[in-house]
Short mmCIF file of C-alpha atoms in Angstrom, two decimals:
data_model
loop_
_atom_site.label_atom_id
_atom_site.label_comp_id
_atom_site.label_asym_id
_atom_site.label_seq_id
_atom_site.Cartn_x
_atom_site.Cartn_y
_atom_site.Cartn_z
CA MET A 1 -30.76 13.31 -44.80
CA THR A 2 -31.99 17.04 -45.70
CA TYR A 3 -34.63 18.61 -43.59
CA LEU A 4 -36.86 21.42 -45.25
CA ILE A 5 -39.23 23.60 -43.83
CA SER A 6 -41.78 24.71 -46.43
CA GLN A 7 -42.75 28.34 -46.06
CA LYS A 8 -46.04 27.49 -47.56
CA LYS A 9 -47.29 26.05 -44.05
CA TYR A 10 -47.03 29.30 -42.32
CA LYS A 11 -49.06 32.50 -43.36
CA ASN A 12 -46.81 34.62 -41.01
CA LYS A 13 -43.23 35.29 -42.17
CA LYS A 14 -42.46 36.06 -38.62
CA VAL A 15 -43.50 32.69 -37.09
CA PHE A 16 -41.96 30.85 -39.97
CA TRP A 17 -38.12 32.71 -39.07
CA MET A 18 -38.57 32.02 -35.19
CA THR A 19 -39.62 28.45 -35.98
CA ALA A 20 -36.35 27.93 -38.21
CA LEU A 21 -33.90 29.76 -35.87
CA LEU A 22 -35.03 27.36 -33.04
CA PHE A 23 -34.75 24.31 -35.18
CA LEU A 24 -31.36 25.50 -36.14
CA PHE A 25 -30.35 25.81 -32.43
CA GLY A 26 -31.35 22.57 -31.78
CA LEU A 27 -28.89 21.04 -34.56
CA LEU A 28 -26.12 22.90 -33.27
CA GLY A 29 -26.72 21.68 -29.82
CA ALA A 30 -27.02 18.31 -30.58
CA ALA A 31 -23.83 18.51 -32.42
CA PHE A 32 -22.03 20.11 -29.55
CA TRP A 33 -22.62 17.36 -27.10
CA PHE A 34 -21.88 14.70 -29.85
CA VAL A 35 -18.60 16.29 -30.16
CA MET A 36 -17.84 16.70 -26.34
CA GLY A 37 -18.95 12.99 -25.78
CA ASN A 38 -16.35 11.59 -28.05
CA SER A 39 -13.51 13.85 -27.59
CA ASN A 40 -13.12 14.89 -23.85
CA GLY A 41 -14.98 12.23 -22.31
CA ASN A 42 -17.55 9.44 -22.67
CA LEU A 43 -20.61 8.86 -21.22
CA ASN A 44 -20.81 6.36 -18.50
CA GLU A 45 -23.96 4.00 -18.74
CA GLU A 46 -23.76 2.91 -15.01
CA ASN A 47 -23.97 6.42 -14.20
CA LYS A 48 -26.97 7.16 -16.21
CA GLY A 49 -25.64 9.72 -18.83
CA VAL A 50 -23.03 11.44 -16.66
CA LEU A 51 -20.26 12.57 -18.47
CA GLU A 52 -17.13 11.26 -17.41
CA THR A 53 -14.10 13.70 -18.37
CA THR A 54 -10.86 11.83 -19.71
CA THR A 55 -8.94 15.15 -18.87
CA PRO A 56 -6.15 14.68 -16.21
CA VAL A 57 -6.91 15.78 -12.78
CA LYS A 58 -4.13 18.17 -11.33
CA THR A 59 -3.18 16.93 -7.96
CA GLN A 60 -1.68 19.40 -5.19
CA SER A 61 1.88 18.72 -4.59
CA ARG A 62 2.63 17.95 -0.90
CA ALA A 63 4.66 20.75 0.68
CA LYS A 64 8.04 20.31 1.20
CA PRO A 65 9.94 19.66 3.77
CA TYR A 66 8.31 16.10 4.33
CA LEU A 67 9.55 12.53 5.24
CA THR A 68 9.24 9.34 2.87
CA ILE A 69 10.51 5.88 4.17
CA THR A 70 11.95 3.40 1.75
CA PRO A 71 10.55 0.65 1.86
CA LYS A 72 7.07 1.52 2.65
CA MET A 73 6.59 -1.68 4.50
CA VAL A 74 9.08 -2.60 7.34
CA ARG A 75 9.65 -5.69 8.76
CA GLN A 76 11.53 -6.87 11.89
CA GLY A 77 14.92 -7.09 10.78
CA ASP A 78 14.90 -4.63 7.77
CA PRO A 79 16.29 -1.68 6.83
CA ALA A 80 14.99 1.54 5.92
CA LEU A 81 15.81 4.91 4.54
CA ILE A 82 14.43 7.81 6.01
CA THR A 83 14.43 10.98 3.58
CA ALA A 84 13.40 14.59 4.15
CA GLU A 85 12.58 15.66 0.66
CA GLY A 86 13.22 19.31 0.37
CA ALA A 87 15.89 19.55 3.28
CA THR A 88 19.05 19.74 1.62
CA THR A 89 21.50 20.79 4.46
CA THR A 90 22.21 18.89 7.73
CA ARG A 91 23.45 22.27 9.76
CA ASP A 92 19.51 23.24 9.67
CA VAL A 93 18.57 20.07 11.70
CA LYS A 94 18.51 20.17 15.32
CA SER A 95 17.59 16.27 15.81
CA PHE A 96 16.35 13.31 13.78
CA THR A 97 14.82 10.40 15.93
CA PHE A 98 12.72 7.44 15.66
CA ASP A 99 10.55 6.16 18.70
CA ASP A 100 12.70 9.09 20.60
CA ARG A 101 16.14 7.59 19.55
CA PRO A 102 18.60 9.78 17.69
CA LEU A 103 19.54 8.89 14.18
CA PHE A 104 22.47 9.77 12.38
CA ILE A 105 21.86 11.99 9.65
CA PHE A 106 23.68 12.21 6.15
CA LEU A 107 23.10 13.79 2.88
CA HIS A 108 21.87 11.16 0.12
CA GLU A 109 21.26 12.49 -2.98
CA GLY A 110 21.17 15.57 -1.98
CA GLN A 111 18.61 15.29 0.67
CA VAL A 112 18.85 15.03 4.38
CA SER A 113 18.47 11.44 5.04
CA ALA A 114 19.20 8.64 7.69
CA LEU A 115 19.62 4.86 7.86
CA LEU A 116 17.18 2.81 10.50
CA GLY A 117 17.88 -0.64 11.09
CA VAL A 118 15.07 -2.65 12.72
CA GLU A 119 15.92 -5.52 15.48
CA LEU A 120 15.11 -8.54 14.57
CA ARG A 121 13.03 -9.03 17.78
CA ALA A 122 11.36 -5.55 17.74
CA VAL A 123 7.89 -5.36 18.73
CA PRO A 124 5.12 -4.86 15.45
CA ASP A 125 3.72 -1.58 16.11
CA THR A 126 3.67 1.97 14.68
CA TYR A 127 6.58 4.39 15.52
CA PRO A 128 7.18 8.12 15.32
CA ILE A 129 9.99 9.30 13.23
CA ILE A 130 10.49 13.18 14.08
CA LEU A 131 12.63 15.57 12.38
CA THR A 132 13.30 19.02 14.16
CA PHE A 133 14.98 22.02 12.73
CA ASN A 134 16.90 24.54 14.47
CA ASP A 135 14.04 27.06 13.88
CA GLY A 136 11.81 24.78 15.83
CA ARG A 137 9.95 23.45 12.97
CA GLN A 138 8.90 19.93 12.70
CA ILE A 139 7.89 17.29 10.13
CA LYS A 140 6.72 13.93 11.33
CA GLU A 141 5.92 10.40 9.84
CA ASN A 142 4.86 7.13 11.24
CA LEU A 143 7.07 4.00 10.60
CA VAL A 144 5.01 0.73 10.79
CA ILE A 145 7.04 -2.45 11.74
CA VAL A 146 5.51 -5.58 10.61
CA GLU A 147 5.91 -9.08 11.86
CA ARG A 148 8.81 -11.39 9.96
CA GLN A 149 7.54 -14.97 9.55
CA ILE A 150 10.30 -16.77 11.32
CA VAL A 151 11.17 -20.13 10.19
CA ARG A 152 12.70 -23.06 12.63
CA LYS A 153 15.28 -25.37 11.39
CA PRO A 154 17.71 -27.74 13.19
CA PHE A 155 21.51 -27.03 12.52
CA ASP A 156 24.24 -29.29 13.79
CA ILE A 157 27.32 -28.29 15.64
CA PRO A 158 30.68 -29.38 13.39
CA ASP A 159 33.00 -32.19 14.54
CA LYS A 160 35.45 -29.12 14.51
CA LEU A 161 33.85 -27.57 17.22
CA GLY A 162 33.03 -30.86 19.30
CA GLY A 163 30.07 -31.99 17.83
CA ASN A 164 26.23 -32.13 18.92
CA THR A 165 27.28 -32.71 22.81
CA ASN A 166 26.19 -30.70 25.79
CA GLU A 167 29.53 -29.48 26.66
CA SER A 168 29.87 -28.14 22.55
CA GLU A 169 26.80 -26.61 22.87
CA LYS A 170 27.60 -24.68 26.06
CA GLU A 171 30.75 -23.61 24.81
CA LEU A 172 28.80 -22.44 21.63
CA VAL A 173 26.43 -20.32 23.57
CA SER A 174 29.41 -18.57 25.76
CA THR A 175 31.85 -18.07 22.93
CA LEU A 176 29.12 -16.38 20.34
CA ALA A 177 28.21 -13.91 23.30
CA LEU A 178 32.08 -13.24 23.72
CA GLU A 179 32.33 -12.69 19.96
CA GLY A 180 29.35 -10.37 19.63
CA LYS A 181 30.65 -8.21 22.65
CA ILE A 182 34.13 -7.79 20.55
CA ILE A 183 32.19 -6.93 17.67
CA ASN A 184 29.86 -4.35 19.36
CA ALA A 185 33.02 -2.66 20.88
CA LEU A 186 34.75 -1.78 17.45
CA PRO A 187 35.09 2.10 17.25
CA VAL A 188 32.87 3.53 14.36
CA VAL A 189 33.51 6.18 11.64
CA TRP A 190 30.59 8.80 12.13
CA LYS A 191 31.59 10.80 8.78
CA LYS A 192 29.55 8.96 5.67
CA LEU A 193 32.51 7.72 3.60
CA TRP A 194 30.47 5.99 0.69
CA THR A 195 29.54 8.13 -2.30
CA GLU A 196 28.22 5.26 -4.81
CA LYS A 197 25.58 2.48 -4.34
CA PHE A 198 26.61 -0.59 -2.60
CA GLY A 199 27.98 -3.42 -4.99
CA SER A 200 28.12 -7.14 -4.65
CA PRO A 201 30.35 -8.89 -2.41
CA LEU A 202 30.62 -11.77 -4.96
CA LYS A 203 30.75 -11.65 -8.78
CA GLY A 204 27.43 -12.88 -10.67
CA PRO A 205 24.00 -13.48 -9.32
CA LEU A 206 24.09 -13.80 -5.46
CA VAL A 207 22.57 -17.19 -4.64
CA VAL A 208 20.97 -17.31 -0.89
CA THR A 209 21.71 -20.50 0.68
CA ASP A 210 20.45 -19.44 4.22
CA ASP A 211 18.11 -16.87 4.55
CA TYR A 212 18.72 -14.28 7.05
CA GLY A 213 16.12 -14.23 10.42
CA TYR A 214 15.37 -17.87 10.54
CA THR A 215 15.97 -19.44 13.93
CA ARG A 216 18.21 -22.40 14.13
CA LEU A 217 17.60 -25.00 16.73
CA ILE A 218 20.92 -26.27 18.02
CA GLY A 219 21.34 -29.16 20.44
CA LYS A 220 18.94 -29.82 22.96
CA SER A 221 17.69 -26.53 24.10
CA THR A 222 19.52 -23.84 22.08
CA THR A 223 17.86 -21.53 19.84
CA MET A 224 20.08 -18.67 17.86
CA PRO A 225 18.56 -16.42 15.39
CA HIS A 226 20.30 -16.08 12.11
CA LYS A 227 21.22 -12.46 11.50
CA GLY A 228 23.28 -12.91 8.10
CA THR A 229 22.90 -14.08 4.48
CA ASP A 230 24.59 -17.05 3.56
CA LEU A 231 25.69 -16.78 -0.10
CA LYS A 232 26.57 -19.58 -2.35
CA ALA A 233 30.69 -19.48 -2.90
CA ASP A 234 32.89 -22.33 -3.46
CA MET A 235 36.41 -22.55 -1.33
CA GLY A 236 38.80 -19.54 -2.37
CA THR A 237 36.24 -17.45 -4.15
CA PRO A 238 37.26 -13.74 -4.19
CA VAL A 239 35.21 -11.47 -1.97
CA TYR A 240 34.97 -8.06 -2.69
CA ALA A 241 34.46 -4.63 -0.52
CA MET A 242 30.65 -3.68 -1.36
CA ASN A 243 31.75 -0.02 -1.10
CA ARG A 244 34.32 2.44 0.35
CA GLY A 245 35.40 2.12 4.02
CA VAL A 246 37.86 1.67 6.61
CA VAL A 247 38.83 -2.10 7.86
CA LYS A 248 37.70 -2.29 11.78
CA PHE A 249 38.36 -5.96 12.18
CA ALA A 250 40.69 -8.63 10.33
CA SER A 251 40.93 -11.47 12.13
CA SER A 252 39.78 -14.87 13.33
CA LEU A 253 37.14 -15.92 15.63
CA ARG A 254 36.20 -19.37 16.86
CA ASN A 255 32.79 -19.33 15.49
CA TYR A 256 32.38 -16.74 13.07
CA GLY A 257 35.99 -17.64 11.42
CA SER A 258 38.27 -15.45 9.66
CA THR A 259 36.25 -12.13 9.57
CA VAL A 260 36.67 -8.82 8.15
CA ILE A 261 34.52 -6.08 9.44
CA ILE A 262 34.74 -2.42 6.64
CA ASP A 263 33.12 0.48 8.39
CA HIS A 264 31.51 2.76 5.84
CA GLY A 265 30.55 5.69 8.11
CA ALA A 266 27.31 6.67 9.44
CA GLY A 267 26.82 3.77 11.47
CA LEU A 268 26.88 1.20 8.65
CA GLN A 269 29.20 -1.66 8.33
CA THR A 270 29.46 -4.91 6.43
CA VAL A 271 30.63 -8.25 7.53
CA TYR A 272 32.24 -10.95 5.85
CA MET A 273 32.69 -14.21 7.88
CA HIS A 274 33.86 -17.73 7.32
CA LEU A 275 36.87 -16.82 5.01
CA SER A 276 39.67 -19.00 3.96
CA LYS A 277 42.49 -16.10 3.46
CA ILE A 278 42.01 -12.29 4.63
CA ASN A 279 43.99 -9.71 2.13
CA VAL A 280 43.46 -6.58 4.31
CA THR A 281 44.82 -5.23 7.45
CA LEU A 282 43.26 -3.27 10.24
CA GLU A 283 42.68 0.36 9.74
CA GLN A 284 43.16 -0.04 5.76
CA LYS A 285 40.94 1.98 3.43
CA VAL A 286 39.12 0.11 0.62
CA GLU A 287 37.24 0.97 -2.55
CA LYS A 288 34.39 -0.41 -3.37
CA GLY A 289 35.46 -3.99 -5.66
CA ASP A 290 38.78 -4.24 -3.86
CA ILE A 291 39.40 -8.01 -3.11
CA ILE A 292 39.55 -7.98 0.57
CA ALA A 293 39.57 -12.01 1.02
CA LEU A 294 38.64 -15.33 -0.36
CA SER A 295 35.61 -17.20 1.05
CA GLY A 296 36.17 -20.52 2.92
CA ASP A 297 34.42 -22.71 5.70
CA SER A 298 36.26 -21.48 9.18
CA GLY A 299 34.64 -21.34 12.20
CA TYR A 300 31.15 -22.73 12.69
CA THR A 301 30.12 -23.81 9.41
CA LEU A 302 29.33 -26.94 7.68
CA ASN A 303 30.38 -26.23 4.10
CA PRO A 304 32.29 -23.26 2.11
CA HIS A 305 30.02 -20.37 1.51
CA LEU A 306 30.39 -16.32 2.58
CA HIS A 307 28.19 -15.39 5.54
CA LEU A 308 26.95 -11.28 4.64
CA THR A 309 26.02 -9.22 7.52
CA VAL A 310 24.86 -5.88 7.23
CA ARG A 311 25.02 -3.64 10.52
CA ILE A 312 23.36 -0.28 11.21
CA TRP A 313 24.49 0.91 14.69
CA ASP A 314 25.22 -2.37 15.97
CA ILE A 315 21.54 -4.09 14.58
CA SER A 316 22.18 -6.84 11.96
CA ILE A 317 19.52 -6.34 9.42
CA ASP A 318 18.85 -8.15 6.35
CA ALA A 319 21.34 -7.76 3.67
CA MET A 320 19.29 -8.60 0.65
CA LYS A 321 16.52 -5.93 1.50
CA PHE A 322 19.73 -3.57 2.23
CA LEU A 323 20.61 -3.90 -1.19
CA GLU A 324 17.35 -3.20 -2.61
CA ILE A 325 17.45 0.05 -1.10
CA LEU A 326 21.23 1.17 -1.54
CA GLY A 327 22.36 -1.63 -3.88
CA GLU A 328 23.09 -1.09 -7.43
CA ASN A 329 20.51 -3.26 -8.62
#
């Protein structure tokens, strides 16, 4: 469309030119708003014509150092990796605590970090994590522990351990307590030994046959939390060291069967139970992927499988959750 303004309608030329200029500015203004509305933003009908810019908004980055928690939601029985982003040397750290309890610090991917194991029966609540530097500075974060849904299932005592009798039930309870004391008394390696992510204890995809954390109902009155993960493994399946470490236990126990415990340092241990054969010796150094044993059905078990436990400072945590945090996949 062409717009013409006839000079004949105006006797006064000055009035004519002023009108023409105003008309021209009006056209330029309309064109400007049309271009803006179709390039840098769009008009939001719900906001009655307010221009919504699509230009990315710059957010202010968080000042370092600060604490991050992985995963963000931690259940009863879960592990957590606490990282001080921006803190790159442990020499500057005076203390690292969870609910006033000291955490063992190490460098993970170049950052000051600590592993935390949450007790299966920990009280769901909010707990403080505080990192204190030698110069007095502190950085803080809260860890929220949420409840884990507990499943209860009956579980028989095998005939090789006396079957479902009152006597067998009592002996099971007493011997399990003794075996727990033996494992908890093992010396620990303070230095972090692993440098890679943790691998699988078995070749191929892991198939869980019994989850961590559920409660076994044994006999008439005994309840026993399952503080490990049972993995499908036929008799004689090779079992692999999940990472570099030192063998701290390689022997047989009444209920746990033939057992290997590898200490990876920094308070972290992996435990392999119900084995049919042990291929390592006490204090032997192992590398990730070494065949340490063959799976079996020794001890308190109804069929062949691999019972895997991950321990952080004497706390048995969910092994599958651990692999999500520090595993290869």
